[in-house]
Amino acid sequence: GVSRCDQCPVGATSPRGSTTFQDCDCSEGQGATMLGGVCQCGKNAYGNGAVCTRCPRGTVSPRFSSSLPDCVRPYAFVSVQLGFDGVRPQDLPDTTLVSVMATTLGINSDLVGIADKVLQDVRRGGGSRRLLADRTAVTYNIEAGSASDATSISDKLKEAIANGKLDENLEAAGLPKALVLSDVSVGDGLSVS
């Protein structure tokens, strides 16, 4: 007998030898998920599901956005930059970083975004024997529906940093403790204070 192969939806692939539609995965479109048999872009990205482009820095979009105008500035947000010494960016999975922050703040992970994750060289020690070490700086943007929500989130984050709850949650997730590289700030989508 002759067997027939059906194609996965645009933007999806399946491993060789797959036998069901459920084997199709939207991993080709960065951040895409399968919905109704079609690959669609995730939160803070836009595209056709086959190709997803991250929204420009400082903007957000709902899941399944298809074009750049879908990326807008949130009403308000909380921002902070944390440093992770001795760790490279690829060793800090975005999903884990987002999950830890959401858990720490008691909010939905859809509200937490990684705006930037960059490797920094840090010099340590004094005199002529200064060592160069790696540090990954992670900038979080946390969406808020109003200025008062942003203030509340900011206060929770400052408290979690001060009382060690954030570090406790990071370590429970298998990540190192974090250094606070910037003050926790509140912005209205246009400016940051």
mmCIF file of C-alpha atoms in Angstrom:
data_model
loop_
_atom_site.group_PDB
_atom_site.id
_atom_site.type_symbol
_atom_site.label_atom_id
_atom_site.label_comp_id
_atom_site.label_asym_id
_atom_site.label_seq_id
_atom_site.Cartn_x
_atom_site.Cartn_y
_atom_site.Cartn_z
ATOM 1 C CA GLY A 1 0.000 0.000 0.000
ATOM 2 C CA VAL A 2 0.951 3.573 -0.695
ATOM 3 C CA SER A 3 0.973 5.949 2.256
ATOM 4 C CA ARG A 4 0.310 9.664 1.942
ATOM 5 C CA CYS A 5 2.105 12.456 3.808
ATOM 6 C CA ASP A 6 0.177 15.563 4.775
ATOM 7 C CA GLN A 7 2.043 18.831 5.164
ATOM 8 C CA CYS A 8 2.196 20.674 8.470
ATOM 9 C CA PRO A 9 0.739 24.211 8.458
ATOM 10 C CA VAL A 10 2.951 27.047 7.211
ATOM 11 C CA GLY A 11 5.621 27.732 9.826
ATOM 12 C CA ALA A 12 5.408 24.286 11.424
ATOM 13 C CA THR A 13 7.609 21.238 11.070
ATOM 14 C CA SER A 14 7.477 17.680 12.323
ATOM 15 C CA PRO A 15 10.178 15.088 12.941
ATOM 16 C CA ARG A 16 10.911 12.552 10.212
ATOM 17 C CA GLY A 17 8.554 9.581 10.509
ATOM 18 C CA SER A 18 5.740 11.565 12.155
ATOM 19 C CA THR A 19 2.303 10.062 11.750
ATOM 20 C CA THR A 20 -0.147 12.605 13.178
ATOM 21 C CA PHE A 21 -0.952 16.292 12.892
ATOM 22 C CA GLN A 22 -0.133 16.642 16.614
ATOM 23 C CA ASP A 23 3.537 16.061 15.714
ATOM 24 C CA CYS A 24 3.584 19.428 13.908
ATOM 25 C CA ASP A 25 5.414 22.094 15.932
ATOM 26 C CA CYS A 26 5.495 25.842 15.317
ATOM 27 C CA SER A 27 9.087 26.215 16.500
ATOM 28 C CA GLU A 28 10.120 27.608 13.112
ATOM 29 C CA GLY A 29 8.242 30.854 13.866
ATOM 30 C CA GLN A 30 10.025 32.244 16.928
ATOM 31 C CA GLY A 31 7.486 32.416 19.729
ATOM 32 C CA ALA A 32 4.717 30.949 17.584
ATOM 33 C CA THR A 33 2.060 28.575 18.889
ATOM 34 C CA MET A 34 -0.472 26.349 17.141
ATOM 35 C CA LEU A 35 -4.042 27.631 17.294
ATOM 36 C CA GLY A 36 -6.824 26.132 15.224
ATOM 37 C CA GLY A 37 -4.318 24.257 13.073
ATOM 38 C CA VAL A 38 -2.393 27.436 12.212
ATOM 39 C CA CYS A 39 0.900 28.776 13.587
ATOM 40 C CA GLN A 40 0.431 32.197 15.154
ATOM 41 C CA CYS A 41 2.892 34.535 16.843
ATOM 42 C CA GLY A 42 3.074 34.795 20.622
ATOM 43 C CA LYS A 43 2.837 37.826 22.872
ATOM 44 C CA ASN A 44 5.052 40.839 22.027
ATOM 45 C CA ALA A 45 5.688 39.632 18.484
ATOM 46 C CA TYR A 46 3.914 39.933 15.146
ATOM 47 C CA GLY A 47 3.941 38.052 11.870
ATOM 48 C CA ASN A 48 2.281 35.240 9.993
ATOM 49 C CA GLY A 49 3.295 32.413 12.331
ATOM 50 C CA ALA A 50 5.955 31.183 9.929
ATOM 51 C CA VAL A 51 8.069 34.249 10.700
ATOM 52 C CA CYS A 52 7.553 36.151 13.960
ATOM 53 C CA THR A 53 9.312 39.448 14.667
ATOM 54 C CA ARG A 54 9.685 40.814 18.196
ATOM 55 C CA CYS A 55 7.986 44.143 18.821
ATOM 56 C CA PRO A 56 10.350 47.129 19.105
ATOM 57 C CA ARG A 57 11.751 47.812 22.565
ATOM 58 C CA GLY A 58 9.250 49.506 24.854
ATOM 59 C CA THR A 59 6.202 48.181 22.988
ATOM 60 C CA VAL A 60 3.934 45.177 23.507
ATOM 61 C CA SER A 61 1.367 43.254 21.496
ATOM 62 C CA PRO A 62 -1.241 40.618 22.278
ATOM 63 C CA ARG A 63 -0.782 37.043 21.141
ATOM 64 C CA PHE A 64 -1.587 36.352 17.486
ATOM 65 C CA SER A 65 -0.650 39.854 16.264
ATOM 66 C CA SER A 66 0.021 40.020 12.566
ATOM 67 C CA SER A 67 1.604 43.425 11.904
ATOM 68 C CA LEU A 68 3.875 46.098 13.387
ATOM 69 C CA PRO A 69 0.982 48.504 14.216
ATOM 70 C CA ASP A 70 -0.196 45.849 16.713
ATOM 71 C CA CYS A 71 2.890 46.746 18.813
ATOM 72 C CA VAL A 72 1.885 49.579 21.133
ATOM 73 C CA ARG A 73 3.191 51.156 24.321
ATOM 74 C CA PRO A 74 1.470 49.741 27.433
ATOM 75 C CA TYR A 75 -0.508 52.080 29.654
ATOM 76 C CA ALA A 76 2.093 51.644 32.378
ATOM 77 C CA PHE A 77 5.005 49.356 33.164
ATOM 78 C CA VAL A 78 7.627 48.586 35.777
ATOM 79 C CA SER A 79 11.207 48.161 34.664
ATOM 80 C CA VAL A 80 14.309 46.787 36.384
ATOM 81 C CA GLN A 81 17.676 45.465 35.241
ATOM 82 C CA LEU A 82 19.183 42.494 37.078
ATOM 83 C CA GLY A 83 22.692 41.090 36.695
ATOM 84 C CA PHE A 84 23.648 37.426 36.866
ATOM 85 C CA ASP A 85 27.386 36.935 37.475
ATOM 86 C CA GLY A 86 29.225 34.051 35.853
ATOM 87 C CA VAL A 87 26.322 33.246 33.533
ATOM 88 C CA ARG A 88 26.020 33.711 29.775
ATOM 89 C CA PRO A 89 22.710 34.845 28.181
ATOM 90 C CA GLN A 90 22.023 31.440 26.607
ATOM 91 C CA ASP A 91 22.204 29.859 30.095
ATOM 92 C CA LEU A 92 19.255 31.973 31.299
ATOM 93 C CA PRO A 93 16.074 30.710 29.593
ATOM 94 C CA ASP A 94 13.550 33.510 29.036
ATOM 95 C CA THR A 95 10.658 31.266 30.097
ATOM 96 C CA THR A 96 12.315 30.549 33.462
ATOM 97 C CA LEU A 97 13.238 34.210 34.048
ATOM 98 C CA VAL A 98 9.661 35.281 33.262
ATOM 99 C CA SER A 99 8.116 32.536 35.388
ATOM 100 C CA VAL A 100 10.270 33.403 38.423
ATOM 101 C CA MET A 101 9.424 37.112 38.189
ATOM 102 C CA ALA A 102 5.694 36.399 37.756
ATOM 103 C CA THR A 103 5.693 34.008 40.724
ATOM 104 C CA THR A 104 7.613 36.486 42.866
ATOM 105 C CA LEU A 105 5.123 39.257 42.101
ATOM 106 C CA GLY A 106 2.012 37.052 42.130
ATOM 107 C CA ILE A 107 1.000 38.115 38.607
ATOM 108 C CA ASN A 108 0.261 36.386 35.296
ATOM 109 C CA SER A 109 3.430 35.575 33.340
ATOM 110 C CA ASP A 110 1.872 37.201 30.248
ATOM 111 C CA LEU A 111 2.522 40.567 31.925
ATOM 112 C CA VAL A 112 6.280 39.958 32.289
ATOM 113 C CA GLY A 113 8.632 40.552 29.371
ATOM 114 C CA ILE A 114 12.369 40.379 28.830
ATOM 115 C CA ALA A 115 13.232 43.635 27.054
ATOM 116 C CA ASP A 116 16.957 42.922 26.803
ATOM 117 C CA LYS A 117 19.476 40.234 27.757
ATOM 118 C CA VAL A 118 23.122 41.101 27.094
ATOM 119 C CA LEU A 119 26.534 39.827 28.085
ATOM 120 C CA GLN A 120 28.729 42.280 29.971
ATOM 121 C CA ASP A 121 32.411 42.017 30.852
ATOM 122 C CA VAL A 122 33.027 42.868 34.491
ATOM 123 C CA ARG A 123 36.433 43.566 36.004
ATOM 124 C CA ARG A 124 36.990 42.294 39.539
ATOM 125 C CA GLY A 125 39.770 42.691 42.036
ATOM 126 C CA GLY A 126 42.219 45.486 42.589
ATOM 127 C CA GLY A 127 45.697 46.441 41.498
ATOM 128 C CA SER A 128 47.373 44.730 38.582
ATOM 129 C CA ARG A 129 45.547 41.423 39.107
ATOM 130 C CA ARG A 130 42.117 42.374 37.824
ATOM 131 C CA LEU A 131 40.045 39.466 36.533
ATOM 132 C CA LEU A 132 37.569 39.724 33.715
ATOM 133 C CA ALA A 133 34.292 37.893 34.363
ATOM 134 C CA ASP A 134 30.999 37.442 32.548
ATOM 135 C CA ARG A 135 27.745 38.970 33.729
ATOM 136 C CA THR A 136 24.438 38.800 31.940
ATOM 137 C CA ALA A 137 22.262 41.880 32.337
ATOM 138 C CA VAL A 138 18.539 41.143 32.026
ATOM 139 C CA THR A 139 16.088 44.032 31.645
ATOM 140 C CA TYR A 140 12.517 43.230 32.652
ATOM 141 C CA ASN A 141 9.445 45.203 31.583
ATOM 142 C CA ILE A 142 6.333 44.307 33.548
ATOM 143 C CA GLU A 143 3.032 45.556 32.128
ATOM 144 C CA ALA A 144 0.440 47.237 34.310
ATOM 145 C CA GLY A 145 -3.095 48.274 33.458
ATOM 146 C CA SER A 146 -2.877 51.575 35.316
ATOM 147 C CA ALA A 147 -0.461 53.857 37.115
ATOM 148 C CA SER A 148 -1.701 52.571 40.492
ATOM 149 C CA ASP A 149 -1.156 48.943 39.364
ATOM 150 C CA ALA A 150 2.375 49.868 38.281
ATOM 151 C CA THR A 151 3.068 51.464 41.666
ATOM 152 C CA SER A 152 1.766 48.367 43.451
ATOM 153 C CA ILE A 153 3.929 46.051 41.292
ATOM 154 C CA SER A 154 6.937 48.316 41.833
ATOM 155 C CA ASP A 155 6.436 48.210 45.619
ATOM 156 C CA LYS A 156 6.101 44.389 45.570
ATOM 157 C CA LEU A 157 9.274 44.059 43.491
ATOM 158 C CA LYS A 158 11.274 46.365 45.771
ATOM 159 C CA GLU A 159 10.092 44.367 48.785
ATOM 160 C CA ALA A 160 10.942 41.017 47.117
ATOM 161 C CA ILE A 161 14.439 42.293 46.364
ATOM 162 C CA ALA A 162 14.939 43.657 49.892
ATOM 163 C CA ASN A 163 13.651 40.585 51.739
ATOM 164 C CA GLY A 164 15.436 38.072 49.487
ATOM 165 C CA LYS A 165 12.263 36.490 48.058
ATOM 166 C CA LEU A 166 13.368 37.144 44.462
ATOM 167 C CA ASP A 167 16.744 35.464 45.051
ATOM 168 C CA GLU A 168 15.019 32.581 46.842
ATOM 169 C CA ASN A 169 12.729 32.012 43.845
ATOM 170 C CA LEU A 170 15.645 32.317 41.389
ATOM 171 C CA GLU A 171 17.627 29.679 43.287
ATOM 172 C CA ALA A 172 14.569 27.390 43.527
ATOM 173 C CA ALA A 173 14.401 27.552 39.707
ATOM 174 C CA GLY A 174 18.082 26.611 39.408
ATOM 175 C CA LEU A 175 19.280 30.132 38.620
ATOM 176 C CA PRO A 176 21.910 32.188 40.470
ATOM 177 C CA LYS A 177 21.085 35.097 42.751
ATOM 178 C CA ALA A 178 20.746 38.427 40.976
ATOM 179 C CA LEU A 179 22.411 41.790 41.435
ATOM 180 C CA VAL A 180 20.165 44.814 41.004
ATOM 181 C CA LEU A 181 21.805 46.895 38.250
ATOM 182 C CA SER A 182 19.127 49.602 38.018
ATOM 183 C CA ASP A 183 16.514 51.063 40.302
ATOM 184 C CA VAL A 184 12.997 49.713 39.955
ATOM 185 C CA SER A 185 11.218 52.323 37.851
ATOM 186 C CA VAL A 186 7.660 53.032 36.789
ATOM 187 C CA GLY A 187 6.811 54.292 33.308
ATOM 188 C CA ASP A 188 3.651 55.346 31.562
ATOM 189 C CA GLY A 189 4.537 53.790 28.239
ATOM 190 C CA LEU A 190 6.115 57.033 27.062
ATOM 191 C CA SER A 191 8.508 57.911 29.856
ATOM 192 C CA VAL A 192 10.127 56.226 32.840
ATOM 193 C CA SER A 193 10.424 57.726 36.314
#
